[in-house]
Coordinates of C-alpha atoms in Angstrom, one line a residue:
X1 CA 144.7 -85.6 24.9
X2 CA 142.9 -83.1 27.1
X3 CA 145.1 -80.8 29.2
X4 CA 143.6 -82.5 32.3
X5 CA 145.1 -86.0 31.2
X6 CA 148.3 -83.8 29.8
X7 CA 148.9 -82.0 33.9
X8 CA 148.2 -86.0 35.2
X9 CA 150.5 -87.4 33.3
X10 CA 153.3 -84.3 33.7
X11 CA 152.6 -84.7 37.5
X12 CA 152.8 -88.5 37.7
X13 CA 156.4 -88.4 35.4
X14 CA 157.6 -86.0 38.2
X15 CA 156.8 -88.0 40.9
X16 CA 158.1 -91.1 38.6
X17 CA 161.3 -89.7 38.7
X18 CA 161.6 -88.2 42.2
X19 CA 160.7 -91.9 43.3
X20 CA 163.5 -93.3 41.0
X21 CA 166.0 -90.7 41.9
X22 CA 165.0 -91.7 46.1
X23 CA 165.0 -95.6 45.0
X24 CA 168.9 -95.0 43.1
X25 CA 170.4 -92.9 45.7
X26 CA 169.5 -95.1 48.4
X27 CA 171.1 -98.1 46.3
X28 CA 173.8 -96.5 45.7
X29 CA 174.3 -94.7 49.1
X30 CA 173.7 -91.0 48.2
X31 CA 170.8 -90.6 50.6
X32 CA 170.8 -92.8 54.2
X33 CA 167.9 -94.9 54.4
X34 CA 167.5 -94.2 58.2
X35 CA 168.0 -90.5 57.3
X36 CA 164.6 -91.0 54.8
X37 CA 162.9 -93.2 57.3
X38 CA 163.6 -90.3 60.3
X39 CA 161.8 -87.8 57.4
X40 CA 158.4 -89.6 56.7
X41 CA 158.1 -90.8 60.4
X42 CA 158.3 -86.6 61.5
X43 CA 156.2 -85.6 58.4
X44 CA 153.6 -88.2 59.5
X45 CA 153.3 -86.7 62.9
X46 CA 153.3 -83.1 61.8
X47 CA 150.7 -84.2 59.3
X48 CA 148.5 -86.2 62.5
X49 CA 148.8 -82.5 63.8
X50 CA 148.0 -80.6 60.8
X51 CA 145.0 -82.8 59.8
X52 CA 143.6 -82.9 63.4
X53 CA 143.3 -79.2 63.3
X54 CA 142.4 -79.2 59.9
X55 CA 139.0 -81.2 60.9
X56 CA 137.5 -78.2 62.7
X57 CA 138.2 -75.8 59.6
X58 CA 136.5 -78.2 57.7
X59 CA 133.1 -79.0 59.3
X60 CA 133.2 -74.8 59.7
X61 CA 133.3 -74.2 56.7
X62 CA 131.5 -76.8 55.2
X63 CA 128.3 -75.7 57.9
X64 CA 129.2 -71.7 58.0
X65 CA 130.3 -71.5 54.9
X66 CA 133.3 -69.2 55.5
X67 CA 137.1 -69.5 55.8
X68 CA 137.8 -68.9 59.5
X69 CA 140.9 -67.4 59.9
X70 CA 141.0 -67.2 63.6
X71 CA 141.3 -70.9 63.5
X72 CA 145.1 -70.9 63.9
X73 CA 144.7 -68.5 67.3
X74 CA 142.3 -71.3 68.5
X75 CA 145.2 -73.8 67.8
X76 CA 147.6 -71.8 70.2
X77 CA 144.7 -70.8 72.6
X78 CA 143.9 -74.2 73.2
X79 CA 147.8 -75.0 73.8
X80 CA 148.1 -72.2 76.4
X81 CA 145.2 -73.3 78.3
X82 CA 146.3 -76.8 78.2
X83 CA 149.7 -75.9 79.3
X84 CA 148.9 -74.1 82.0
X85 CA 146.9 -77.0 83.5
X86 CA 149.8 -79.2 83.3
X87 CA 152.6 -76.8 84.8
X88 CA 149.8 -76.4 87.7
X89 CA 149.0 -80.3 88.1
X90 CA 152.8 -81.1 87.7
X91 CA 154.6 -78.4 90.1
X92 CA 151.7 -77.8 92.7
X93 CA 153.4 -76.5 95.7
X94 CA 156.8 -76.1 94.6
X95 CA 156.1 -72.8 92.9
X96 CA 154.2 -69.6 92.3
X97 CA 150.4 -70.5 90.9
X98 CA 150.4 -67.6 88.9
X99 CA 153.6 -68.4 87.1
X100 CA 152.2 -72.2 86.7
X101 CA 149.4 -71.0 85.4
X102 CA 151.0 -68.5 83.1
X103 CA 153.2 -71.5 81.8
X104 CA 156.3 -70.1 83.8
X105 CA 156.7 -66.5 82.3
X106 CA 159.8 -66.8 84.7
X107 CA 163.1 -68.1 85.2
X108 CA 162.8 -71.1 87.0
X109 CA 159.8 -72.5 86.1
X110 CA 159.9 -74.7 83.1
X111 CA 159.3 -78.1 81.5
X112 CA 162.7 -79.3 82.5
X113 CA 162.5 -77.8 86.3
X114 CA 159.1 -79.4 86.8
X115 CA 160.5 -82.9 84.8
X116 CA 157.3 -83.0 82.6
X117 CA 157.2 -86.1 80.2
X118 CA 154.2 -88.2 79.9
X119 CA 156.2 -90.8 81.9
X120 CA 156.9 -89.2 84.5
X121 CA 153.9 -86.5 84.9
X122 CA 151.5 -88.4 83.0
X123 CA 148.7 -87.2 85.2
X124 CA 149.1 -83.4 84.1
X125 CA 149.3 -84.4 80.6
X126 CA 146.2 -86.1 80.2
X127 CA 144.8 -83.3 82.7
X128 CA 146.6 -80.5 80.5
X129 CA 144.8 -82.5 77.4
X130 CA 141.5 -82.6 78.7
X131 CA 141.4 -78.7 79.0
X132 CA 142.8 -78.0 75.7
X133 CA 139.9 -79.6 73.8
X134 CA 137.2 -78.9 76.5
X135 CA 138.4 -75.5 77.3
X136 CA 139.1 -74.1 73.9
X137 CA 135.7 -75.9 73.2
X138 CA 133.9 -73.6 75.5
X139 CA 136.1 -70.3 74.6
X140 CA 135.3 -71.0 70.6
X141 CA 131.2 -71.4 71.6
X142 CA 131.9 -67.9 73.9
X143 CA 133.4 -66.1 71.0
X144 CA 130.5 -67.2 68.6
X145 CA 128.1 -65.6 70.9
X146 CA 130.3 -62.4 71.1
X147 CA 131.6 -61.9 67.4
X148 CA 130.1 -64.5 64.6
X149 CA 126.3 -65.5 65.9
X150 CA 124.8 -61.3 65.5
X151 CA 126.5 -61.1 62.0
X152 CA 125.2 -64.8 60.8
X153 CA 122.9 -63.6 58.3
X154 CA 125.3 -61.3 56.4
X155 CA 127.1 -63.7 54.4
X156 CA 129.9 -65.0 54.1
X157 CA 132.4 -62.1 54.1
X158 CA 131.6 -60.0 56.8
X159 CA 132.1 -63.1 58.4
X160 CA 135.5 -63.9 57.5
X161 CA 136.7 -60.2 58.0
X162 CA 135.0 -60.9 61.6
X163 CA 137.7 -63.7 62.1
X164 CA 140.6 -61.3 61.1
X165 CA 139.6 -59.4 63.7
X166 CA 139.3 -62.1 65.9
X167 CA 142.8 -63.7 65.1
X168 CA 144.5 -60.3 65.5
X169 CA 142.4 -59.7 68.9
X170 CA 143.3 -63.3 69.9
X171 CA 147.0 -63.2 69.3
X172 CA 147.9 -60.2 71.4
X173 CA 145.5 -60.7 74.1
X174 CA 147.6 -64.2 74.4
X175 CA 150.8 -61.6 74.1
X176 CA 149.4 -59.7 76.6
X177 CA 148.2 -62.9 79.2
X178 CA 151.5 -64.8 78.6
X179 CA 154.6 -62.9 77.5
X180 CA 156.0 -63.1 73.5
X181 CA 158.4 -65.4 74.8
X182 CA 159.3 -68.4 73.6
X183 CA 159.8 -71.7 76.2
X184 CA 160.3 -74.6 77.4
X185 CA 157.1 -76.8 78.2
X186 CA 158.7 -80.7 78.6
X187 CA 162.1 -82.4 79.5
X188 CA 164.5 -84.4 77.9
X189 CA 164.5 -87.7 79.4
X190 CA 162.2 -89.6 77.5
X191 CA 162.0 -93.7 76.8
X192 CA 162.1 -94.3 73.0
X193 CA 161.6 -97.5 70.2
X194 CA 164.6 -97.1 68.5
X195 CA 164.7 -99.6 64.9
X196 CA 167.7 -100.4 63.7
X197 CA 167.9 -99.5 60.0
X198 CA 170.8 -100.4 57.4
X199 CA 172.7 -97.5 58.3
X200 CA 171.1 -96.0 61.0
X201 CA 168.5 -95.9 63.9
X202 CA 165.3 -94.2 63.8
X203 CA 163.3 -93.6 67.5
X204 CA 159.8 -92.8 68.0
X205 CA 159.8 -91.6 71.9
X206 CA 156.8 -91.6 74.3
X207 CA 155.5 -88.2 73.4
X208 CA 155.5 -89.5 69.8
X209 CA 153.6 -92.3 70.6
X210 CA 151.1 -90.4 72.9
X211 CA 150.8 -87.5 69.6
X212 CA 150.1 -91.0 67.4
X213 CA 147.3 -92.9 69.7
X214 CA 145.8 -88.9 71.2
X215 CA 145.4 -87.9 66.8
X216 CA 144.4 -91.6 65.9
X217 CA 141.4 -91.4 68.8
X218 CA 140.4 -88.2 68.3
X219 CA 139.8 -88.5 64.4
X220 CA 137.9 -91.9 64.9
X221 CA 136.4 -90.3 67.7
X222 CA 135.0 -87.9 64.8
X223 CA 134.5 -90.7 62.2
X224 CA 132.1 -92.1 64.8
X225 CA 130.6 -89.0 65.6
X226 CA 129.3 -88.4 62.1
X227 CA 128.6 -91.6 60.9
X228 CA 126.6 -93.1 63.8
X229 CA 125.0 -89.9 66.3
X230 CA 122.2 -88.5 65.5
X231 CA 124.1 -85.1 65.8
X232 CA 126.7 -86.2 63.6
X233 CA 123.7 -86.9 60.8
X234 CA 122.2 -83.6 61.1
X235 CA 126.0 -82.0 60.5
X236 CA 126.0 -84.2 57.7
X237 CA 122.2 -82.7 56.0
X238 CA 123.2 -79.0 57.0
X239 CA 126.4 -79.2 55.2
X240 CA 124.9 -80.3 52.2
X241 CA 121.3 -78.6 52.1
X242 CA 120.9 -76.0 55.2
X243 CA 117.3 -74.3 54.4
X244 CA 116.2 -78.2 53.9
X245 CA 118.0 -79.3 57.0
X246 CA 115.5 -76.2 58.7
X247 CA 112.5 -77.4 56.8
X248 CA 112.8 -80.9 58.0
X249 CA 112.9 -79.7 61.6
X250 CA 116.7 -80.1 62.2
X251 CA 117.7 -77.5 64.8
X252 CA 120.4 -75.9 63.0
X253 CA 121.0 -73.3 65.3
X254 CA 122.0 -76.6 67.8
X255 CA 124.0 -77.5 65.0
X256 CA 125.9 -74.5 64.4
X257 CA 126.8 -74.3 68.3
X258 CA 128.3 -77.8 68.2
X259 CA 130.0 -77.4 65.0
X260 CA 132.0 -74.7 66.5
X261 CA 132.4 -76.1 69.9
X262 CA 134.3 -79.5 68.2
X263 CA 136.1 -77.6 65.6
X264 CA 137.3 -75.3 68.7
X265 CA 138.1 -78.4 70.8
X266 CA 140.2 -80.2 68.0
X267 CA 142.0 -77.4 67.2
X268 CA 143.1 -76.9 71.2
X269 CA 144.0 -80.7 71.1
X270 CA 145.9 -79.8 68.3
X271 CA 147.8 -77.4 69.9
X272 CA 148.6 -79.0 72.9
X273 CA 150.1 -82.2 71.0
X274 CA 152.0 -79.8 68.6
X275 CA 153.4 -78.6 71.8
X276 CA 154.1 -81.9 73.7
X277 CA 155.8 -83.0 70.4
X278 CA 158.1 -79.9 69.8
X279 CA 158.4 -79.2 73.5
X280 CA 158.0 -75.3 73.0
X281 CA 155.6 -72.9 72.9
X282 CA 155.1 -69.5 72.0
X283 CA 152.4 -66.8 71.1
X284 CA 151.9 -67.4 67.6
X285 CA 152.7 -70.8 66.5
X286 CA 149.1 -71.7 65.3
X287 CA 149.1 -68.7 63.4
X288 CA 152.2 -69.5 61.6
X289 CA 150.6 -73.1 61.1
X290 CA 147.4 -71.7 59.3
X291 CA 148.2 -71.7 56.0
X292 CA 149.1 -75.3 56.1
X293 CA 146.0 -76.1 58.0
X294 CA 144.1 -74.5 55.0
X295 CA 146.4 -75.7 52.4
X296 CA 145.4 -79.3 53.8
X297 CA 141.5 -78.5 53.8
X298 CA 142.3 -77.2 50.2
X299 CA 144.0 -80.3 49.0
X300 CA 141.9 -82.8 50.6
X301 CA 138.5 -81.3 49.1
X302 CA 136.6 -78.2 51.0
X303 CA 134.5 -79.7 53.5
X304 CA 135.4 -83.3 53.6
X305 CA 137.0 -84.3 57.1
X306 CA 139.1 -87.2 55.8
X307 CA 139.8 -84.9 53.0
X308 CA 141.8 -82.7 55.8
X309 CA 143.5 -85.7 57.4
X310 CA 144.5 -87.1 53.8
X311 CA 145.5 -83.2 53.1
X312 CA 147.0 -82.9 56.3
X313 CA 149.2 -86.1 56.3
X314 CA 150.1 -85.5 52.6
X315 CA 151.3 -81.9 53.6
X316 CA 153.0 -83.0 56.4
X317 CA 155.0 -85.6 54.6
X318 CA 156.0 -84.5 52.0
X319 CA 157.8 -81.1 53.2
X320 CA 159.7 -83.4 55.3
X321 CA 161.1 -85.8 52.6
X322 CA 161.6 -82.9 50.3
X323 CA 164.5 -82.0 52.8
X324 CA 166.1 -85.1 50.9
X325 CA 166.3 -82.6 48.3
X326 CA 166.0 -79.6 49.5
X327 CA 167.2 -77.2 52.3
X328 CA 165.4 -76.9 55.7
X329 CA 163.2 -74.2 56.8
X330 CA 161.1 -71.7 53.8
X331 CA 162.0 -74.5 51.0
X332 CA 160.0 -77.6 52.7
X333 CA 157.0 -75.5 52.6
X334 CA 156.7 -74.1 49.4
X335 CA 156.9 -77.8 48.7
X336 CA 153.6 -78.2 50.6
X337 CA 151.9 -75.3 48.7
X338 CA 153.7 -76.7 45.3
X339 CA 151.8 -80.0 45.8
X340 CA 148.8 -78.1 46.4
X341 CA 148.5 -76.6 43.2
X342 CA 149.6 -79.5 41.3
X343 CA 146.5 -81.3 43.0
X344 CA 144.1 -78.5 42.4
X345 CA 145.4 -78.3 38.4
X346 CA 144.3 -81.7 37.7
X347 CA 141.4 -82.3 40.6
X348 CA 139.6 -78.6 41.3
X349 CA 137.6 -79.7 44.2
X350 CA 140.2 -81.5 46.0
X351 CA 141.5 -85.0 46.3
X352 CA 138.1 -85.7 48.5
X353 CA 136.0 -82.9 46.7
X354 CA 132.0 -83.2 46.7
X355 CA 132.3 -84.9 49.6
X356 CA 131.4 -82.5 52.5
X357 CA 131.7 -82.8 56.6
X358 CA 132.1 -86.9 56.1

């Protein structure tokens, strides 16, 4: 037996018996089955989340060849921008522009005074939406210009100590803009599917919902993009050969400018739903949400966009239904990372690995 077939089967008797332990306990009452349910329906929307973002680190890396780390800053960028559209489209003339567009630095001005739901403001969500993507679009394209387009050439490690400096400069210029504190963005009255369960009810609510259909759309939207644009064809022959892509006449410098404006966008949509969902926000959430984004573009195969959404949904997941086990907080992700590595032992390149930008 080689110790590849030795790690598969040690891995699949664990999960055998995880699976067994969830299946007894549930027959015999030890865990609630609405408790279990509540866990993989959160997991799978922090994964939608997780995988969305992880998208635009994919295709960058896959077409640049370098691990952005900056990508996480574009993640809460995108969110402030977004935000701030929303606070100004919902509570136009009842307060202060600056503080609406700030995202209510002050008392007084919050999610819960303006009554912002996507029932009753749905208007400044999709408006707050449309600026995440397009406006973080436009800010990542900016910031290539500025930082990543003179220092193209050198490789790919000046590039990625470039987006260290990038991240850092990003996170306190949005400490700077918009405070380090932490708020309120949405309020609490909110319409919700509740399913009646054995022993228990599990809800999905409107902002669920809209996180659900906005993720779904946007990675289809992507799936599309790829598979049937001529754009999406030329990302497809620069990711795998970039000085034949040039040869064959493929403007790859056209290629590079879209790459990061999409990644940019889906990262600030990202944001924004993270937001929506949670119903806070603060300076450096999508810095704190890196290493799952990456551990999600790890898992799911360097370079492969459904590798990211299979990474990011498998991430997502299962730290939530290890809390069946486990205690909140630091525990659930170490689980992520755990799986991670257990993936990577057995499957190097990732679940999706050799398959790059599709």
């Amino acid at each position: 037996m080689t110790t590849e077939q030795l790690l598969t089967l040690v891995v699949g008797l664990g999960a055998f018996l995880l699976l067994g332990d969830l299946f007894i306990g549930i027959l015999n009452g030890t865990y609630s089955i609405s408790r279990v349910a509540r866990y993989a329906v959160e997991g799978t929307l922090y994964g939608l989340i997780i995988g969305l973002a992880g998208i635009g680190l994919s295709m960058t890396y896959s077409i640049l060849n370098f691990a952005n780390f900056a990508h996480g800053d574009y993640v809460t960028s995108g969110a402030f921008f977004g935000w701030g559209v929303t606070y100004l489209v919902a509570g136009w003339g009842t307060a202060n522009f600056g503080h609406l567009v700030l995202v209510g630095p002050q008392r007084g001005v919050g999610g819960s005074q303006l009554e912002i739901t996507i029932t009753s403001t749905p208007v400044a969500i999709m408006a707050g939406l449309l600026v995440a993507g397009v406006g973080t679009a436009l800010f990542v394209y900016l910031i290539d210009r500025i930082a990543y387009k003179p220092m193209r050439g050198s490789g790919g490690i000046p590039l990625l100590i470039t987006s260290i400096g990038v991240a850092f400069a990003l996170r306190y210029l949005i400490v700077f803009v918009y405070s380090n504190r932490t708020r309120g963005t949405t309020s609490g009255d909110l319409p919700s599917l509740d399913l009646l369960l054995v022993d228990g009810w599990v809800s999905v609510d409107a902002h669920d919902a809209t996180l659900i259909i906005a993720a779904i759309a946007l990675m289809l939207g992507v799936h599309l993009m790829l598979q049937r644009t001529k754009l999406g064809k030329a990302m497809r022959a620069m990711s795998d050969n970039r000085d034949l892509a040039l040869v064959t006449g493929i403007p790859t410098e056209q290629i590079i400018r879209w790459t990061w404006m999409i990644g940019g966008g889906l990262a600030g949509s990202a944001g924004y739903l993270m937001v929506l969902w949670t119903g806070t926000i603060d300076w450096q959430f999508g810095w704190l949400l890196l290493l799952l984004i990456f551990a999600a573009v790890i898992l799911g195969g360097i370079g492969s966009i459904y590798g990211a959404i299979f990474g990011g949904l498998t991430i997502g997941i299962s730290m939530h239904l290890s809390m069946v086990w486990l205690p909140g907080g630091d525990f659930t992700t170490i689980t992520a990372f755990l799986i991670m590595i257990l993936v990577l032992m057995i499957k190097p390149a990732g679940l999706f690995g050799g398959k790059t930008t599709a």
